[in-house]
Every structure is written in C-alpha cells, then in structure tokens.
Short mmCIF file of C-alpha atoms and ligand atoms in Angstrom, two decimals:
data_model
loop_
_atom_site.label_atom_id
_atom_site.label_comp_id
_atom_site.label_asym_id
_atom_site.label_seq_id
_atom_site.Cartn_x
_atom_site.Cartn_y
_atom_site.Cartn_z
CA MET A 369 0.00 0.00 0.00
CA THR A 370 1.38 3.43 -0.99
CA ASP A 371 0.66 6.23 1.45
CA ALA A 372 0.34 9.70 -0.07
CA ARG A 373 -0.34 13.19 1.20
CA VAL A 374 -1.36 16.09 -0.97
CA PRO A 375 -1.00 19.87 -0.43
CA GLY A 376 -3.79 21.76 1.32
CA ASP A 377 -7.03 22.38 -0.55
CA LYS A 378 -6.87 25.43 -2.81
CA SER A 379 -10.60 26.30 -2.70
CA ILE A 380 -10.69 26.07 1.10
CA SER A 381 -7.43 28.02 1.49
CA HIS A 382 -8.69 31.02 -0.50
CA ARG A 383 -11.81 31.11 1.66
CA PHE A 384 -10.02 30.55 5.00
CA LEU A 385 -7.69 33.46 4.20
CA ILE A 386 -10.39 35.87 3.02
CA LEU A 387 -12.85 35.03 5.79
CA ALA A 388 -10.08 35.16 8.42
CA ALA A 389 -9.38 38.70 7.23
CA LEU A 390 -13.01 39.54 8.05
CA ALA A 391 -13.02 37.90 11.49
CA GLU A 392 -13.02 39.72 14.80
CA GLY A 393 -9.52 38.85 16.01
CA ASP A 394 -6.47 36.89 14.89
CA SER A 395 -6.90 33.62 13.02
CA ARG A 396 -4.32 30.79 12.92
CA LEU A 397 -4.23 28.66 9.78
CA SER A 398 -2.05 25.58 9.25
CA GLY A 399 -1.56 23.57 6.09
CA VAL A 400 -1.97 26.51 3.71
CA PRO A 401 -0.27 25.25 0.54
CA ALA A 402 2.67 27.01 -1.09
CA SER A 403 0.79 26.98 -4.40
CA LEU A 404 0.82 29.98 -6.73
CA ASP A 405 -2.96 30.49 -6.73
CA VAL A 406 -3.07 30.74 -2.94
CA ALA A 407 -0.03 33.05 -3.02
CA SER A 408 -2.06 35.35 -5.30
CA THR A 409 -4.82 35.61 -2.69
CA ILE A 410 -2.29 36.29 0.07
CA SER A 411 -0.54 39.05 -1.85
CA CYS A 412 -3.86 40.72 -2.79
CA LEU A 413 -5.00 40.64 0.85
CA ARG A 414 -1.71 42.20 1.94
CA ALA A 415 -2.11 44.95 -0.65
CA LEU A 416 -5.52 45.67 0.92
CA GLY A 417 -3.97 46.14 4.37
CA VAL A 418 -4.49 42.65 5.83
CA THR A 419 -1.69 41.14 7.95
CA VAL A 420 -0.81 37.65 6.73
CA ASP A 421 2.36 36.53 8.43
CA GLU A 422 4.04 33.19 8.63
CA ARG A 423 4.93 31.97 12.09
CA GLU A 424 6.55 28.85 13.50
CA ALA A 425 5.92 25.46 11.84
CA GLY A 426 4.00 26.79 8.86
CA VAL A 427 1.23 28.42 10.88
CA ILE A 428 -0.10 31.56 9.21
CA ARG A 429 -1.58 34.37 11.28
CA VAL A 430 -4.23 36.45 9.55
CA ALA A 431 -5.47 39.67 11.12
CA ARG A 432 -6.83 43.03 10.11
CA GLU A 433 -5.28 45.63 12.33
CA SER A 434 -6.62 48.67 10.45
CA ASP A 435 -9.34 49.50 7.92
CA TRP A 436 -9.36 47.98 4.48
CA ARG A 437 -7.35 50.29 2.26
CA PRO A 438 -7.62 50.82 -1.50
CA PRO A 439 -4.54 49.19 -3.05
CA LEU A 440 -1.92 51.53 -4.49
CA THR A 441 -1.47 49.44 -7.66
CA PRO A 442 -3.80 47.01 -9.50
CA LEU A 443 -4.35 43.71 -7.68
CA ASP A 444 -2.67 40.85 -9.55
CA CYS A 445 -4.74 37.66 -9.29
CA GLY A 446 -2.19 35.69 -11.34
CA ASN A 447 -3.77 32.54 -12.78
CA SER A 448 -6.44 32.28 -10.09
CA GLY A 449 -10.09 32.66 -11.10
CA THR A 450 -11.19 32.04 -7.51
CA THR A 451 -9.00 34.90 -6.23
CA ALA A 452 -10.39 37.30 -8.83
CA ARG A 453 -14.05 36.40 -8.48
CA LEU A 454 -14.12 36.19 -4.67
CA LEU A 455 -12.21 39.47 -4.29
CA ILE A 456 -14.53 41.28 -6.71
CA GLY A 457 -17.44 40.26 -4.43
CA LEU A 458 -15.57 41.19 -1.27
CA LEU A 459 -14.52 44.63 -2.53
CA ALA A 460 -17.98 45.36 -3.96
CA GLY A 461 -19.46 44.80 -0.49
CA LEU A 462 -16.76 46.75 1.31
CA GLY A 463 -17.01 49.67 -1.14
CA VAL A 464 -13.22 49.67 -1.55
CA GLY A 465 -12.02 50.99 -4.93
CA ALA A 466 -9.53 48.78 -6.79
CA GLU A 467 -8.50 47.44 -10.16
CA LEU A 468 -8.04 43.68 -10.58
CA GLY A 469 -6.09 41.89 -13.31
CA GLY A 470 -4.30 38.63 -13.88
CA ASP A 471 -2.19 36.59 -16.27
CA GLU A 472 -3.06 35.99 -19.92
CA SER A 473 -5.17 32.91 -19.15
CA LEU A 474 -7.18 34.66 -16.43
CA MET A 475 -7.70 37.75 -18.61
CA SER A 476 -9.41 35.51 -21.17
CA ARG A 477 -11.95 34.08 -18.68
CA PRO A 478 -15.51 35.41 -18.21
CA MET A 479 -16.15 37.78 -15.31
CA ASP A 480 -19.76 38.81 -16.05
CA ARG A 481 -20.99 35.87 -14.00
CA VAL A 482 -19.94 37.82 -10.86
CA VAL A 483 -19.92 41.39 -12.18
CA TYR A 484 -23.51 41.34 -13.46
CA PRO A 485 -25.24 40.26 -10.20
CA LEU A 486 -22.98 42.56 -8.17
CA GLN A 487 -23.97 45.47 -10.42
CA ALA A 488 -27.59 44.45 -9.82
CA MET A 489 -26.84 44.88 -6.08
CA GLY A 490 -25.67 48.42 -6.86
CA ALA A 491 -21.89 47.91 -7.03
CA ARG A 492 -20.13 50.14 -9.55
CA ILE A 493 -17.82 47.89 -11.55
CA ASN A 494 -16.45 48.69 -15.02
CA TYR A 495 -14.45 46.70 -17.53
CA ALA A 496 -11.20 48.55 -18.22
CA ASP A 497 -10.65 47.07 -21.65
CA ARG A 498 -12.99 44.36 -22.97
CA LEU A 499 -16.50 43.46 -21.81
CA ASP A 500 -16.70 40.40 -19.57
CA ARG A 501 -12.92 40.25 -19.05
CA LEU A 502 -10.33 41.45 -16.56
CA PRO A 503 -9.09 44.05 -15.81
CA VAL A 504 -12.11 45.34 -13.90
CA ARG A 505 -12.31 48.56 -11.90
CA LEU A 506 -14.43 48.86 -8.78
CA GLU A 507 -15.35 52.38 -7.72
CA GLY A 508 -14.93 53.17 -4.04
CA ARG A 509 -18.19 54.08 -2.28
CA ALA A 510 -19.68 54.16 1.16
CA SER A 511 -20.14 50.59 2.34
CA GLY A 512 -23.72 49.71 3.22
CA ASP A 513 -25.51 51.08 0.15
CA LEU A 514 -25.99 47.79 -1.68
CA ARG A 515 -29.45 46.45 -2.55
CA ALA A 516 -30.72 43.00 -1.58
CA LEU A 517 -30.49 40.36 -4.31
CA ARG A 518 -32.46 37.25 -5.21
CA TYR A 519 -30.60 35.56 -8.04
CA ARG A 520 -30.70 32.49 -10.28
CA PRO A 521 -27.17 32.16 -11.77
CA ARG A 522 -26.97 30.96 -15.37
CA VAL A 523 -24.05 28.71 -14.37
CA SER A 524 -24.03 26.95 -10.98
CA SER A 525 -20.66 28.09 -9.66
CA ALA A 526 -19.10 28.15 -6.19
CA GLN A 527 -17.13 31.23 -7.18
CA VAL A 528 -20.32 33.13 -8.06
CA ARG A 529 -21.98 32.02 -4.86
CA GLY A 530 -18.88 32.88 -2.84
CA ALA A 531 -18.64 36.35 -4.41
CA LEU A 532 -22.31 37.13 -3.68
CA LEU A 533 -22.09 35.87 -0.10
CA LEU A 534 -18.96 37.98 0.51
CA ALA A 535 -20.68 41.06 -0.93
CA ALA A 536 -23.76 40.48 1.25
CA LEU A 537 -21.64 39.85 4.33
CA THR A 538 -19.45 42.92 4.01
CA GLY A 539 -22.21 45.10 2.53
CA ARG A 540 -24.64 43.98 5.26
CA GLN A 541 -27.38 43.12 2.80
CA ASP A 542 -29.62 40.07 2.15
CA VAL A 543 -28.82 37.65 -0.61
CA GLU A 544 -30.68 34.60 -1.87
CA ILE A 545 -29.10 32.38 -4.54
CA LEU A 546 -31.09 29.70 -6.35
CA ASP A 547 -28.77 27.28 -8.13
CA ARG A 548 -30.09 24.73 -10.63
CA LEU A 549 -27.27 22.35 -9.63
CA ARG A 550 -25.19 22.15 -6.43
CA PRO A 551 -21.65 23.52 -6.65
CA ARG A 552 -19.02 23.03 -3.91
CA ASP A 553 -20.26 24.59 -0.66
CA HIS A 554 -17.07 25.67 1.14
CA THR A 555 -18.04 29.33 1.62
CA GLU A 556 -21.31 28.39 3.33
CA ARG A 557 -19.75 25.76 5.61
CA ILE A 558 -16.87 27.96 6.73
CA LEU A 559 -19.14 30.95 7.29
CA ARG A 560 -21.46 28.84 9.44
CA SER A 561 -18.50 27.56 11.48
CA MET A 562 -17.57 31.22 12.14
CA GLY A 563 -21.08 32.00 13.37
CA ALA A 564 -22.81 33.47 10.31
CA PRO A 565 -26.44 32.38 9.78
CA VAL A 566 -26.14 31.04 6.22
CA VAL A 567 -29.04 28.75 5.31
CA SER A 568 -28.75 26.08 2.59
CA GLU A 569 -31.73 24.08 1.42
CA ALA A 570 -31.75 21.34 -1.24
CA ILE A 571 -34.33 21.87 -4.00
CA GLY A 572 -34.35 18.79 -6.26
CA SER A 573 -30.85 18.56 -7.71
CA GLY A 574 -30.35 22.28 -7.02
CA GLU A 575 -30.00 24.39 -3.93
CA ARG A 576 -31.21 27.62 -2.32
CA VAL A 577 -28.73 29.55 -0.22
CA HIS A 578 -29.85 32.50 1.89
CA PHE A 579 -27.92 34.95 4.05
CA PRO A 580 -29.90 37.62 5.95
CA GLY A 581 -27.09 40.18 5.97
CA ALA A 582 -29.29 43.24 6.56
CA SER A 583 -30.58 42.00 9.91
CA TRP A 584 -27.51 40.08 11.15
CA SER A 585 -25.45 42.22 13.47
CA GLY A 586 -23.03 39.52 14.65
CA GLY A 587 -19.33 39.26 13.87
CA LEU A 588 -17.30 36.37 12.49
CA ALA A 589 -15.35 34.33 15.06
CA PRO A 590 -11.65 33.91 14.17
CA LEU A 591 -10.53 30.63 12.63
CA ASP A 592 -8.10 28.17 14.22
CA ALA A 593 -7.96 25.46 11.59
CA THR A 594 -5.83 23.21 9.40
CA VAL A 595 -6.54 23.16 5.68
CA PRO A 596 -7.50 19.60 4.63
CA GLY A 597 -5.55 17.99 1.77
CA ASP A 598 -6.87 18.85 -1.68
CA ILE A 599 -9.13 16.06 -2.97
CA SER A 600 -8.72 17.45 -6.51
CA SER A 601 -4.96 16.90 -6.20
CA ALA A 602 -5.60 13.47 -4.67
CA ALA A 603 -7.56 12.57 -7.83
CA PHE A 604 -4.29 12.59 -9.82
CA MET A 605 -2.74 10.21 -7.27
CA VAL A 606 -5.80 7.97 -7.51
CA ALA A 607 -5.45 7.88 -11.30
CA ALA A 608 -1.74 7.06 -11.11
CA ALA A 609 -2.51 4.27 -8.62
CA LEU A 610 -5.23 2.80 -10.84
CA LEU A 611 -3.03 2.97 -13.94
CA THR A 612 -0.07 1.28 -12.22
CA GLY A 613 -1.99 -1.32 -10.20
CA THR A 614 -1.04 0.25 -6.83
CA GLU A 615 -3.08 0.09 -3.61
CA LEU A 616 -3.27 3.71 -2.40
CA ALA A 617 -4.20 5.56 0.77
CA VAL A 618 -4.36 9.37 0.72
CA ARG A 619 -4.26 10.70 4.28
CA SER A 620 -5.93 13.78 5.82
CA VAL A 621 -7.74 14.82 2.69
CA GLY A 622 -10.89 16.96 2.45
CA LEU A 623 -14.00 14.78 2.10
CA ASN A 624 -16.63 17.45 1.52
CA PRO A 625 -19.44 15.58 -0.31
CA THR A 626 -19.67 18.35 -2.93
CA ARG A 627 -16.08 17.47 -3.93
CA THR A 628 -16.04 13.66 -3.87
CA ALA A 629 -18.34 12.97 -6.84
CA PHE A 630 -15.43 11.78 -9.00
CA LEU A 631 -15.23 8.75 -6.71
CA ARG A 632 -18.69 7.73 -7.91
CA VAL A 633 -17.41 7.70 -11.49
CA VAL A 634 -14.32 5.76 -10.47
CA GLN A 635 -16.63 3.24 -8.75
CA GLU A 636 -18.71 3.03 -11.95
CA MET A 637 -15.44 2.11 -13.69
CA GLY A 638 -15.23 -0.93 -11.39
CA VAL A 639 -12.87 0.36 -8.71
CA LYS A 640 -13.29 -0.23 -4.98
CA THR A 641 -12.94 2.99 -2.99
CA GLU A 642 -13.28 3.69 0.72
CA VAL A 643 -13.40 6.93 2.68
CA ARG A 644 -12.84 7.13 6.46
CA GLU A 645 -13.87 10.44 7.94
CA SER A 646 -11.86 11.37 11.04
CA GLY A 647 -13.02 14.88 11.93
CA PHE A 648 -13.90 18.39 10.80
CA GLU A 649 -11.94 21.60 10.17
CA ALA A 650 -14.15 24.71 10.19
CA GLY A 651 -17.13 22.66 9.02
CA GLU A 652 -15.13 20.72 6.40
CA PRO A 653 -14.98 16.91 6.79
CA VAL A 654 -11.45 15.41 6.70
CA GLY A 655 -10.20 11.82 6.61
CA ASP A 656 -8.46 9.14 4.55
CA LEU A 657 -9.25 7.91 1.06
CA MET A 658 -8.33 4.38 -0.07
CA VAL A 659 -8.49 2.84 -3.54
CA SER A 660 -7.82 -0.69 -4.78
CA PRO A 661 -6.98 -0.99 -8.47
CA SER A 662 -8.88 -3.22 -10.88
CA GLN A 663 -9.64 -3.51 -14.59
CA LEU A 664 -11.24 -0.20 -15.69
CA THR A 665 -14.46 -0.05 -17.68
CA ALA A 666 -15.90 2.92 -19.57
CA PHE A 667 -18.28 5.40 -17.89
CA VAL A 668 -21.04 7.81 -18.90
CA LEU A 669 -21.04 11.20 -17.25
CA ASP A 670 -23.77 13.75 -17.82
CA GLY A 671 -25.64 16.55 -16.13
CA ASP A 672 -26.28 17.00 -12.45
CA LEU A 673 -22.97 15.77 -11.06
CA VAL A 674 -20.80 17.89 -13.34
CA PRO A 675 -20.35 20.96 -11.04
CA GLN A 676 -19.19 18.62 -8.27
CA LEU A 677 -16.41 17.01 -10.32
CA ILE A 678 -15.65 19.73 -12.85
CA ASP A 679 -11.96 19.89 -11.88
CA GLU A 680 -11.60 16.10 -12.06
CA ILE A 681 -12.86 15.71 -15.65
CA PRO A 682 -9.37 15.94 -17.21
CA VAL A 683 -8.12 13.09 -15.04
CA LEU A 684 -11.31 11.06 -15.54
CA ALA A 685 -10.83 11.48 -19.32
CA VAL A 686 -7.30 10.14 -18.97
CA LEU A 687 -8.60 7.10 -17.06
CA ALA A 688 -11.18 6.63 -19.83
CA SER A 689 -8.32 6.35 -22.34
CA ARG A 690 -7.10 3.19 -20.53
CA ALA A 691 -10.55 1.69 -19.82
CA GLU A 692 -12.44 -0.96 -21.73
CA GLY A 693 -15.04 0.66 -23.99
CA ILE A 694 -16.02 4.20 -25.00
CA SER A 695 -16.60 6.73 -22.22
CA GLU A 696 -18.97 9.67 -22.68
CA ILE A 697 -18.59 13.04 -21.01
CA ARG A 698 -21.41 15.53 -21.64
CA GLY A 699 -22.81 18.65 -19.99
CA ALA A 700 -19.28 19.94 -19.32
CA GLY A 701 -19.17 23.04 -21.55
CA GLU A 702 -17.76 25.00 -18.56
CA LEU A 703 -14.45 23.23 -19.22
CA ARG A 704 -13.97 25.55 -22.19
CA VAL A 705 -13.59 28.56 -19.86
CA LYS A 706 -11.25 27.14 -17.22
CA GLU A 707 -7.49 27.84 -17.12
CA SER A 708 -7.54 26.65 -20.76
CA ASP A 709 -10.17 25.27 -23.12
CA ARG A 710 -9.80 21.87 -21.50
CA LEU A 711 -12.05 20.00 -23.95
CA ALA A 712 -10.01 21.22 -26.92
CA LEU A 713 -6.67 20.50 -25.25
CA LEU A 714 -7.70 17.06 -23.98
CA SER A 715 -8.87 15.95 -27.41
CA ALA A 716 -5.86 17.43 -29.27
CA ASN A 717 -3.45 15.78 -26.84
CA PHE A 718 -5.26 12.45 -26.94
CA ARG A 719 -5.05 12.42 -30.72
CA ALA A 720 -1.35 13.37 -30.60
CA LEU A 721 -0.69 10.39 -28.30
CA GLY A 722 -2.72 7.89 -30.30
CA VAL A 723 -5.99 7.81 -28.31
CA ARG A 724 -9.23 7.93 -30.33
CA CYS A 725 -11.29 10.85 -29.07
CA GLU A 726 -14.19 12.90 -30.43
CA GLU A 727 -14.69 16.44 -29.17
CA LEU A 728 -18.32 17.44 -28.56
CA PRO A 729 -19.53 21.02 -27.92
CA ASP A 730 -19.95 20.16 -24.23
CA GLY A 731 -17.89 17.03 -23.75
CA LEU A 732 -15.79 14.20 -25.16
CA LEU A 733 -16.10 10.63 -26.36
CA VAL A 734 -12.95 8.78 -25.32
CA HIS A 735 -12.11 5.34 -26.75
CA GLY A 736 -10.18 3.26 -24.25
CA SER A 737 -7.30 1.02 -25.29
CA SER A 738 -4.13 -0.55 -23.96
CA VAL A 739 -1.89 0.39 -26.89
CA PRO A 740 1.35 2.14 -25.87
CA LEU A 741 0.91 5.93 -25.86
CA ARG A 742 3.87 8.10 -26.81
CA GLY A 743 4.35 11.78 -27.52
CA VAL A 744 4.49 15.33 -26.24
CA VAL A 745 1.53 16.93 -24.47
CA ARG A 746 0.72 20.63 -24.88
CA THR A 747 -0.55 21.99 -21.56
CA GLY A 748 -1.41 25.57 -22.56
CA GLY A 749 0.00 26.42 -19.12
CA ASP A 750 -2.93 24.59 -17.49
CA HIS A 751 -1.95 22.76 -14.28
CA ARG A 752 -4.71 20.16 -14.49
CA ILE A 753 -3.89 19.24 -18.09
CA ALA A 754 -0.23 18.79 -17.08
CA MET A 755 -1.11 16.61 -14.07
CA ALA A 756 -3.73 14.51 -15.88
CA PHE A 757 -1.19 13.54 -18.56
CA GLY A 758 1.51 13.27 -15.88
CA ALA A 759 -0.62 10.54 -14.27
CA LEU A 760 -1.17 8.87 -17.66
CA GLY A 761 2.61 8.86 -18.17
CA ALA A 762 2.90 6.51 -15.16
CA ALA A 763 0.85 3.82 -16.97
CA PRO A 764 2.73 0.80 -18.33
CA GLY A 765 3.87 1.30 -21.90
CA CYS A 766 3.27 5.07 -21.92
CA GLU A 767 6.06 7.56 -22.58
CA ILE A 768 4.62 11.02 -22.27
CA GLU A 769 6.47 14.29 -22.16
CA VAL A 770 4.68 17.38 -20.85
CA ASP A 771 5.73 20.67 -22.46
CA ASP A 772 5.37 22.81 -19.30
CA ARG A 773 6.04 20.89 -16.09
CA ASP A 774 6.24 23.99 -13.90
CA CYS A 775 2.58 24.97 -14.31
CA VAL A 776 1.65 22.30 -11.71
CA ASN A 777 2.84 24.81 -9.08
CA VAL A 778 -0.47 26.64 -9.51
CA SER A 779 -2.06 24.00 -7.24
CA PHE A 780 0.37 21.16 -6.51
CA PRO A 781 4.02 22.02 -5.89
CA GLY A 782 5.91 18.70 -5.63
CA PHE A 783 3.57 16.92 -8.04
CA TRP A 784 6.33 15.37 -10.15
CA ASP A 785 8.13 13.90 -7.12
CA THR A 786 4.88 12.50 -5.77
CA ILE A 787 3.87 10.97 -9.10
CA GLY A 788 7.37 9.48 -9.39
CA GLN A 789 6.46 7.06 -6.54
CA PHE A 790 4.09 5.22 -8.85
CA VAL A 791 5.89 2.59 -10.86
CA ALA A 792 3.94 0.25 -13.07
CA VAL A 793 3.82 -3.23 -11.58
CA GLU A 794 3.17 -4.93 -14.91
CA GLU A 795 4.27 -4.17 -18.44
CA ALA A 796 1.73 -3.58 -21.19
CA PRO A 797 1.12 -6.70 -23.31
C1 S3P B 824 -13.69 26.82 -7.44
C2 S3P B 824 -14.84 26.56 -8.11
C3 S3P B 824 -14.89 25.89 -9.42
C4 S3P B 824 -13.58 25.19 -9.73
C5 S3P B 824 -12.39 26.00 -9.40
C6 S3P B 824 -12.38 26.38 -7.94
C7 S3P B 824 -13.78 27.53 -6.16
O1 S3P B 824 -15.15 26.86 -10.41
O2 S3P B 824 -13.54 24.79 -11.08
O3 S3P B 824 -11.21 25.28 -9.68
O4 S3P B 824 -12.83 27.47 -5.36
O5 S3P B 824 -14.82 28.15 -5.91
P1 S3P B 824 -16.65 27.34 -10.71
O6 S3P B 824 -17.12 28.10 -9.53
O7 S3P B 824 -16.50 28.21 -11.93
O8 S3P B 824 -17.41 26.10 -10.98
#
C-alpha cells in the first residue's frame, strides 16, 4: 500500500484566508499550501492592508489591524479565477475601490458571471478594456448602500456564490441564490462555522442559499484550523494508482461531499474505494481515502454531477483512455472557460498520443485502449492538463512528455516527485 499526502485544498485556502481577514480577532491557519494560486490571494489581501504573516511550523496568522485600504497598484490575481471572483465580491461589499487583473489565461476568462449580479446589487464595476474580461475597476463608495439580491445564476458556480455571499456579508445586505445544480459549498460551511447564519436548502438537484445580511449584526469568530488535503490533487494520485496497479491511501484529505463525486465515477469504472472520515476543520470533513486498483471499464457522465467534479474531468478522461469501452462526457461546456479550453486540449493531446477521441460542444467521447501511448503533451500552461497527462505517463507502456512541467505549481508544488512514486507493476502486453 502506498501512502500519499497532498497539499492543502486550494478552494478552502482562499476562503479561509479571506474570511479570516473579516473575522473579529487573529486567526491561525495551518496547512496553507505554497501553491501559486493561494499566493495570489495572500498578496492581494496584503495589498488591501491585511496582515498575513508566517509563524513557526508553517502556521499563518491572519489579522486586520486597520481598515481595508484601497490598493496603491492594481491587484494581480495571477492565474487564479477564484482569487479574482471572490475578491470582486468582497470589494464590492466593502465599497473599496480597486483594479483587478491577472495573467493571460485569467484575462481571457468570463467575469460577467460575478460582475452582473454585483452590479444588480448596486456595485459600480467597469471593464477597463474588454467586456466580460479582466481588468475590472471597482469604484470606491460608502459601504452599506448595496441592494438585496435574489438571483438564479446561469451557471451553478461556487465562485459566483462565494462572491455574492462575501458582498452580502461585508455590505450587510440580504442575498438569496437559487442554483439549478449544487456547486461546492465551502463558503457556506466555513461561514457557518464562524457564526454566520447562512441557510442552505436542497431543492431537487439544485440548492437555495440565503444569508440575511441586513438583519444580522453579529461578527465572524476567528478561525483556528488546518486546511485539509486537496481532494482534486488526490484525484491525480488515484489515477496514477489505478493505472499502475497500486493500492493507495491518501491521508488527511478533504471529504466534503460536494467534492467527492469523481469517486462515484471511479466506482462506476469498477474500482473499490473507501473513505474514512476522522473529523472536521471549520465545518469541512477530513479523513483518509483508499483505492484498490482493478480492470477499468468505460463510464457515462452527464448533467447533475458535473459541477461537483468539474476539476476532475481531465483526469477522468485520462482514465477513460485506458478503460475498456467508449466513455462519454457531456454537460461539461464549462471546461472551455477554465485555465484553458480543457475540452479542446484534452482531445488534441489524446489524438497526438494515439488515443481515439471525439470532441463534442460540451464534452468528449474517449475510446479506451491498452496500446502504448507516446508523444508530447501541450498543456497551454494549465496545471490540471499537465497533471492529468503526468498521471497517464505513469501507466505501463506510456512515454509522455509534458511541455510545461512547472505549471503544476499553480495548485500542486511537488507533483512530479509524488507521481514518481508510482511505478507500473506490470508491463503492457
Ligand atoms: C472553485 C470553483 C470551481 C472550480 C475552481 C475552484 C472555487 O469553479 O472549477 O477550480 O474554489 O470556488 P466554478 O465556480 O466556476 O465552478
């Protein structure tokens, strides 16, 4: 049995840091990963006047010792969509003026999904250059003049929900969000653990989230928490284990049920998985994840589950390429506006390696085989494309070179060393 650990969860880290900056008192956070996306959130918070300092044994203290201050230069969100979208919501609620930008990939991603509802709440946000794209400029205004919002997002997104909750929290206004499908619910869980009365209610396969910001006069309790391991990073370890016939245990990983849906697909492929919950960190379940390899069979993925495994689709597609049969992925058009157009890059790379794959407007058909796969993968600077094909490279008979190995540092510094532990136990026929 191979034991693995993965860096702290990126989604949870962004939220721990931002919400700690809003708490009444000092927060202590352990296990914050040294990944570039999280570093972007930390540097933006510092530019806004928040103290984020590293203490003994990797503990980070977060505190706000003075008022939020408008940053002197534009905030650089790097490659991180979560940093940009959550901070736009936060600053809209606070009424702090700022400009936000990012790297080339982030500047090509849609921002209207957060800007439009925030404008409907009364925030003044303008696009500096192109509609729907960074850079955006928020005008400073008196906090507390936002309007209440009841909103049905076109895309069910945790970043949209997080941005609206942060605006309502800091702007002291009511918000109600009605999502058609359930995205990851970290913002709501962490806020509740800090004392905020956020209500979530399942409605069919969707969800209603309500925060009565106008009448809530409480404050947020500081956090003293350890970031659970990132289950999305663990998914690459799981894939490498399945492709090399290795029994795997990933320790102290986040087991939030809105993040574990990829395990259902892996089970549908014929794999035995087990999760053992051992506790909670700020409302987030944590524990161990075990998988036992077996022959993989094709899967069909469509619809309701997609928001809960959106980041795992590249690695599921890679597993599909080594499974028996043709796997179908549909309802995943959002993959075209992630760090890259993931559907286009997955299919181009599969074809370059010798995997039969058809690209659909909102998905892929992947033909599994056991033929040796050889070639160079183009990542487009996308960490999850690099890691998905990195895991495939561990499979027997596969020799895969990745054109940009460093982009994994966006979420998983140390990925290549960790993946190097997986050595195929049998050669391809
Ligand atoms: C994230 C939400 C997801 C996910 C992203 C992280 C978050 O995006 O793909 O990697 O931390 O809120 P969407 O909100 O666009 O689905």
